[in-house]
GROMACS .gro file of C-alpha atoms in nm:
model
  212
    1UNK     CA    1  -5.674   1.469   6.335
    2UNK     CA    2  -5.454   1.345   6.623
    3UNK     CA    3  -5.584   1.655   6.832
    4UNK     CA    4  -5.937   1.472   6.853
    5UNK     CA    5  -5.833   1.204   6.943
    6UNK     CA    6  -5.547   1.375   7.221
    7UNK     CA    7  -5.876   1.449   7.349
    8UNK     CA    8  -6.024   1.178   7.446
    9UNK     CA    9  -5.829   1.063   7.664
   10UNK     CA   10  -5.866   1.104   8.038
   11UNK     CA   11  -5.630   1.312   8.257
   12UNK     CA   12  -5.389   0.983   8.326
   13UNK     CA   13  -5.387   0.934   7.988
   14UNK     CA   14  -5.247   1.220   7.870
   15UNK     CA   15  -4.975   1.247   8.123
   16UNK     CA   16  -4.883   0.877   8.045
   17UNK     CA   17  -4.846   1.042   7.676
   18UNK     CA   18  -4.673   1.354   7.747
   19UNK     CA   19  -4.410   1.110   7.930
   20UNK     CA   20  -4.387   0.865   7.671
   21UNK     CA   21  -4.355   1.118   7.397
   22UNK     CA   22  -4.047   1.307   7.649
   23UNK     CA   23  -3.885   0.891   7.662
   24UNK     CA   24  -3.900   0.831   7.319
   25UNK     CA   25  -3.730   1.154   7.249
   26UNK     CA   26  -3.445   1.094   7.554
   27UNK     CA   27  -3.406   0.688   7.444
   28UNK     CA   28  -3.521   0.654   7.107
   29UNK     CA   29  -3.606   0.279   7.152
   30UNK     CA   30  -3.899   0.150   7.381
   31UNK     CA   31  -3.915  -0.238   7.366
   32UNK     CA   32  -4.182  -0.476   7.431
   33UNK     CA   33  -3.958  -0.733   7.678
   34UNK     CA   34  -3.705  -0.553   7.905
   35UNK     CA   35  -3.543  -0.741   8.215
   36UNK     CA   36  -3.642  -0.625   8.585
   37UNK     CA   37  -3.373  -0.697   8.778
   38UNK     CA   38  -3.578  -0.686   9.134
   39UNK     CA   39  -3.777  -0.993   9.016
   40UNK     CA   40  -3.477  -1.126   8.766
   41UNK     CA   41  -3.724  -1.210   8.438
   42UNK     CA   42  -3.798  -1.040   8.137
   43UNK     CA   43  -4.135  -0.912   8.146
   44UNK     CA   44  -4.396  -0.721   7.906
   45UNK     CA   45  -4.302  -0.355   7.929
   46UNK     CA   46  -4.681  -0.129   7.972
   47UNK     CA   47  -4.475   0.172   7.836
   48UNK     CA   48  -4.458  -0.027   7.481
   49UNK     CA   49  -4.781  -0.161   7.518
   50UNK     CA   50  -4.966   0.209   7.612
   51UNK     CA   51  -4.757   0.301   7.277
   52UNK     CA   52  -4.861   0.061   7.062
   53UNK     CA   53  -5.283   0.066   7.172
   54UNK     CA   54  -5.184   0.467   7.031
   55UNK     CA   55  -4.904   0.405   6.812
   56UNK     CA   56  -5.138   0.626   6.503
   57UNK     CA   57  -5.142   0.909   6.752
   58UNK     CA   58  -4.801   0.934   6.860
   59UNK     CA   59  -4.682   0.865   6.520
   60UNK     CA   60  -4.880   1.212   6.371
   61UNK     CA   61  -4.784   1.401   6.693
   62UNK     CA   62  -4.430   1.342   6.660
   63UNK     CA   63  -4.398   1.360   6.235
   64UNK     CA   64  -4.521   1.717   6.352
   65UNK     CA   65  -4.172   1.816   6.462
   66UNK     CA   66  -3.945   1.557   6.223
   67UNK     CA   67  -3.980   1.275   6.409
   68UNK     CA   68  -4.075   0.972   6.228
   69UNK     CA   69  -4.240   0.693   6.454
   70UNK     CA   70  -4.126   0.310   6.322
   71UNK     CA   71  -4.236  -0.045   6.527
   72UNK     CA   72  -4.147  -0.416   6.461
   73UNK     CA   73  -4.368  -0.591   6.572
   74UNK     CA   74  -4.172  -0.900   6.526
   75UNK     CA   75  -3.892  -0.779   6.701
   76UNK     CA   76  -4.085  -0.627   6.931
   77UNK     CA   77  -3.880  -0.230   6.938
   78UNK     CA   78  -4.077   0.104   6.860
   79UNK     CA   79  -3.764   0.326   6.758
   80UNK     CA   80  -3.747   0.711   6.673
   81UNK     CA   81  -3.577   0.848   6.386
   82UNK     CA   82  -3.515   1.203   6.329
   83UNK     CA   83  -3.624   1.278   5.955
   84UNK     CA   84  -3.381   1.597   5.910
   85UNK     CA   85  -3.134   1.356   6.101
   86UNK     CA   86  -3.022   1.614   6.355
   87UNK     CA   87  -3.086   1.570   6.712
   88UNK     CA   88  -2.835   1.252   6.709
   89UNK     CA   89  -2.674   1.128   6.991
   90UNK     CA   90  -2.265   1.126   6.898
   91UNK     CA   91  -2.042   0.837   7.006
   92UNK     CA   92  -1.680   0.826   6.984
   93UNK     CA   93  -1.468   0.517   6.854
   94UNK     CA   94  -1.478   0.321   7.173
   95UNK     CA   95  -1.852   0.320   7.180
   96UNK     CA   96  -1.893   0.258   6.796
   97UNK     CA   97  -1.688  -0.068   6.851
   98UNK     CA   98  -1.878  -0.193   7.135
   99UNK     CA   99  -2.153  -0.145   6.926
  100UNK     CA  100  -1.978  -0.340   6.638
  101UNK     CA  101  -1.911  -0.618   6.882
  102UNK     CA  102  -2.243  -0.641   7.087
  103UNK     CA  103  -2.371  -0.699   6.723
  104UNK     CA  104  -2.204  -0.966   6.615
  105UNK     CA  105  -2.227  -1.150   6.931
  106UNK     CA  106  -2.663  -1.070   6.912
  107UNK     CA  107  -2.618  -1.274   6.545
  108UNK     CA  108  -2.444  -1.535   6.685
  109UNK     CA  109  -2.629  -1.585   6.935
  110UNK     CA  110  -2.958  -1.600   6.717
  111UNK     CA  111  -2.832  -1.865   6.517
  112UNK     CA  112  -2.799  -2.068   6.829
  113UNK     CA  113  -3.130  -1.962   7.011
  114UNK     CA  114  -3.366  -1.855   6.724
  115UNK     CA  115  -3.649  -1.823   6.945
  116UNK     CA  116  -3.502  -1.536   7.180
  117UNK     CA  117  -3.498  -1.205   7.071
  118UNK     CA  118  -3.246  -1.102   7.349
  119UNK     CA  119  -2.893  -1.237   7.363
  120UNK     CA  120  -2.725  -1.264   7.702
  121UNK     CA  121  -2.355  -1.223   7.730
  122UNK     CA  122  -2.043  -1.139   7.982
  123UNK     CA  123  -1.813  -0.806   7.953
  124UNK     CA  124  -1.543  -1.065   7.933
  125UNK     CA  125  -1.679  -1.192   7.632
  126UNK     CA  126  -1.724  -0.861   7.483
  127UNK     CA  127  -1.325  -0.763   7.539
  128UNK     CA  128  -1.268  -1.137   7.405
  129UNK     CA  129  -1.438  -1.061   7.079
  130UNK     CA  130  -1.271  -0.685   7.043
  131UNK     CA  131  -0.889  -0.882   7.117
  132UNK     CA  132  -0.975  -1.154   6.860
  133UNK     CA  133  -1.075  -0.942   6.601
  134UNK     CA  134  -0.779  -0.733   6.649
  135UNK     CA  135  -0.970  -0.459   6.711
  136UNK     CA  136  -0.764  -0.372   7.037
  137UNK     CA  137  -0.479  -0.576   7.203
  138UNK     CA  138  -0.557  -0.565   7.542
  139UNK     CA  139  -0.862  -0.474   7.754
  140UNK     CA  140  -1.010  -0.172   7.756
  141UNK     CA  141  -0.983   0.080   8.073
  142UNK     CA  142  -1.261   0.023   8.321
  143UNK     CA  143  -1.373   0.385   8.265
  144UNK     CA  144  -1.370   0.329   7.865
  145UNK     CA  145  -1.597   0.005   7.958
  146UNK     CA  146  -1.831   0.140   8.211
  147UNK     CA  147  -1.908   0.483   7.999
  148UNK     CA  148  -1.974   0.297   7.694
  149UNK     CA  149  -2.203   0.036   7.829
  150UNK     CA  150  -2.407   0.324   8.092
  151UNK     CA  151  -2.447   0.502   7.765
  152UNK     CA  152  -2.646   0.191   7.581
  153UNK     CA  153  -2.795   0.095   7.826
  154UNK     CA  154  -2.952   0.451   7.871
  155UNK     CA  155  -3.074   0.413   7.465
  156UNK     CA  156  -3.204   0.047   7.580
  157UNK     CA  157  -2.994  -0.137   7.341
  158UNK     CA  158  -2.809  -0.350   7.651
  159UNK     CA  159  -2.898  -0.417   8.017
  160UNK     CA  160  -2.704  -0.581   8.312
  161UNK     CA  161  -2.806  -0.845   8.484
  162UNK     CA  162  -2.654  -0.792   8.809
  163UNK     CA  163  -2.291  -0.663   8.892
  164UNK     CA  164  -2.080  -0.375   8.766
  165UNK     CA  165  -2.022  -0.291   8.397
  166UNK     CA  166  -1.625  -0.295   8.500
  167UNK     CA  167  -1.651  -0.659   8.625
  168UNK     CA  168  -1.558  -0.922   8.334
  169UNK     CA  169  -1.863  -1.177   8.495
  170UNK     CA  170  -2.132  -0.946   8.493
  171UNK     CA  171  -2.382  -1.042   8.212
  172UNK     CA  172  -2.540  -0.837   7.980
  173UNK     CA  173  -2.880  -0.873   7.790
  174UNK     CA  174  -2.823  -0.776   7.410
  175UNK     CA  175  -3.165  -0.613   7.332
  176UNK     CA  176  -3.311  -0.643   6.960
  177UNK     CA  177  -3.297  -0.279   6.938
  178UNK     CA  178  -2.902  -0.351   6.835
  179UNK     CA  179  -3.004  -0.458   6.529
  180UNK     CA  180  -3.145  -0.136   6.421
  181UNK     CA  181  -2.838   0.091   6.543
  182UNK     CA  182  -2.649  -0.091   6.354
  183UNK     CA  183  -2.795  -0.235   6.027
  184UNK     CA  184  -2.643  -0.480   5.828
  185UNK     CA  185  -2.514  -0.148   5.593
  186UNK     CA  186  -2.362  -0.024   5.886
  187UNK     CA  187  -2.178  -0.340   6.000
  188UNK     CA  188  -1.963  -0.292   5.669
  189UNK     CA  189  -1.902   0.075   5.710
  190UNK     CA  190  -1.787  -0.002   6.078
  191UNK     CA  191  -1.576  -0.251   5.949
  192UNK     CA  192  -1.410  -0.062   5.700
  193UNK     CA  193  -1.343   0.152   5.922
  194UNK     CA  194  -1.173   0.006   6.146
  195UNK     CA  195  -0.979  -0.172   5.874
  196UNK     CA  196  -0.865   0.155   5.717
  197UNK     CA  197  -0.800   0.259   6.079
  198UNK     CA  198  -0.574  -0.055   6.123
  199UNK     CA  199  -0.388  -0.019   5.800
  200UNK     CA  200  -0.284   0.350   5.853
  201UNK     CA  201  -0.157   0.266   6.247
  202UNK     CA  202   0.029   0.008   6.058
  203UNK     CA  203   0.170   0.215   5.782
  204UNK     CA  204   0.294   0.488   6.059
  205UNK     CA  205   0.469   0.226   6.231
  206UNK     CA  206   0.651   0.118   5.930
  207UNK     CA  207   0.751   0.473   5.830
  208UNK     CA  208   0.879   0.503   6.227
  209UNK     CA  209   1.057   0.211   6.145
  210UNK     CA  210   1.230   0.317   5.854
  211UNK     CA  211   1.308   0.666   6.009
  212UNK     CA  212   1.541   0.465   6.270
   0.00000   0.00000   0.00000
């Protein structure tokens, strides 16, 4: 039983697993190697590494409440899934195609550096990729950019290197943890729906064209 095990751990211990257990639930994804900007390197992360010495016991703790516990080792990501799939964090179109974006730029950027697990890019290359795809014709708002990248950052999928989300040369670390937001099933849902998206903006266009 987890509870026997709960127990043997000292007083640190169990406060370092009462806050882990709180972090998973607020970020769903820990990851192995994050960035510290003070000392500009990725480094091994002792939040992942606390989790995966215990990962049996968190894993029975949490499927207690719905929660099931998942790590890649290759990748290096423990991620939280909600079994009932409630509890989900909602994001609205902008978000979902930042998303879209960041993950086609992480698989092009694997091909090229198969060895890293974490992509860098710029914001500039971001809104490059969303104008060539057609996905928007012109830059996002600054607001639109900076509340959609504070908001993955907070889940750990991205983090900036230095600078301001709003500022086009500011580079951002694609984390693995893209990969399993969204799956390869998702990046043809997202697609279609931004295609079907497309075709009806087009189609109301037309019929205000014919109305004149």
């Amino acid at each position: 039983m987890w509870e026997e095990n709960y127990e043997k751990f000292n007083t640190t211990e169990k406060e370092e697993f009462t806050r882990l257990v709180n972090l998973l639930l607020a970020r769903t994804f820990i990851l192995r190697d994050t960035y510290i900007r003070r000392e500009k390197t990725m480094k091994i992360n002792h939040d992942y590494r606390f989790l995966e010495r215990h990962f049996d016991l968190f894993k029975k703790y949490l499927a207690i409440s719905g929660w099931e516990l998942e790590k890649d080792n290759n990748y290096g990501v423990i991620a939280l899934y909600n079994r009932y799939e409630i509890n989900r964090a909602r994001v609205n179109k902008n978000i979902t195609v930042i998303l879209y974006v960041l993950r086609l730029i992480y698989d092009e950027g694997r091909e090229k550096l198969s060895l890293k697990r974490e992509i860098i890019t710029k914001v500039s290359a971001v809104v490059e990729k969303m104008i060539s795809l057609g996905i928007t014709g012109k830059k996002p708002a600054n607001q639109d950019l900076q509340e959609a990248f504070s908001f993955l950052k907070r889940f750990h999928i991205i983090e900036k290197v230095e600078g301001d989300f709003t500022d086009p040369e500011t580079s951002i670390i694609i984390y693995p943890s893209i990969l399993f937001v969204v799956t390869n099933e998702k990046i043809a849902e997202i697609y279609d729906l931004l295609d079907m998206e497309d075709e009806e903006e087009n189609f109301e266009e037309d019929t205000e064209e014919d109305a004149e």
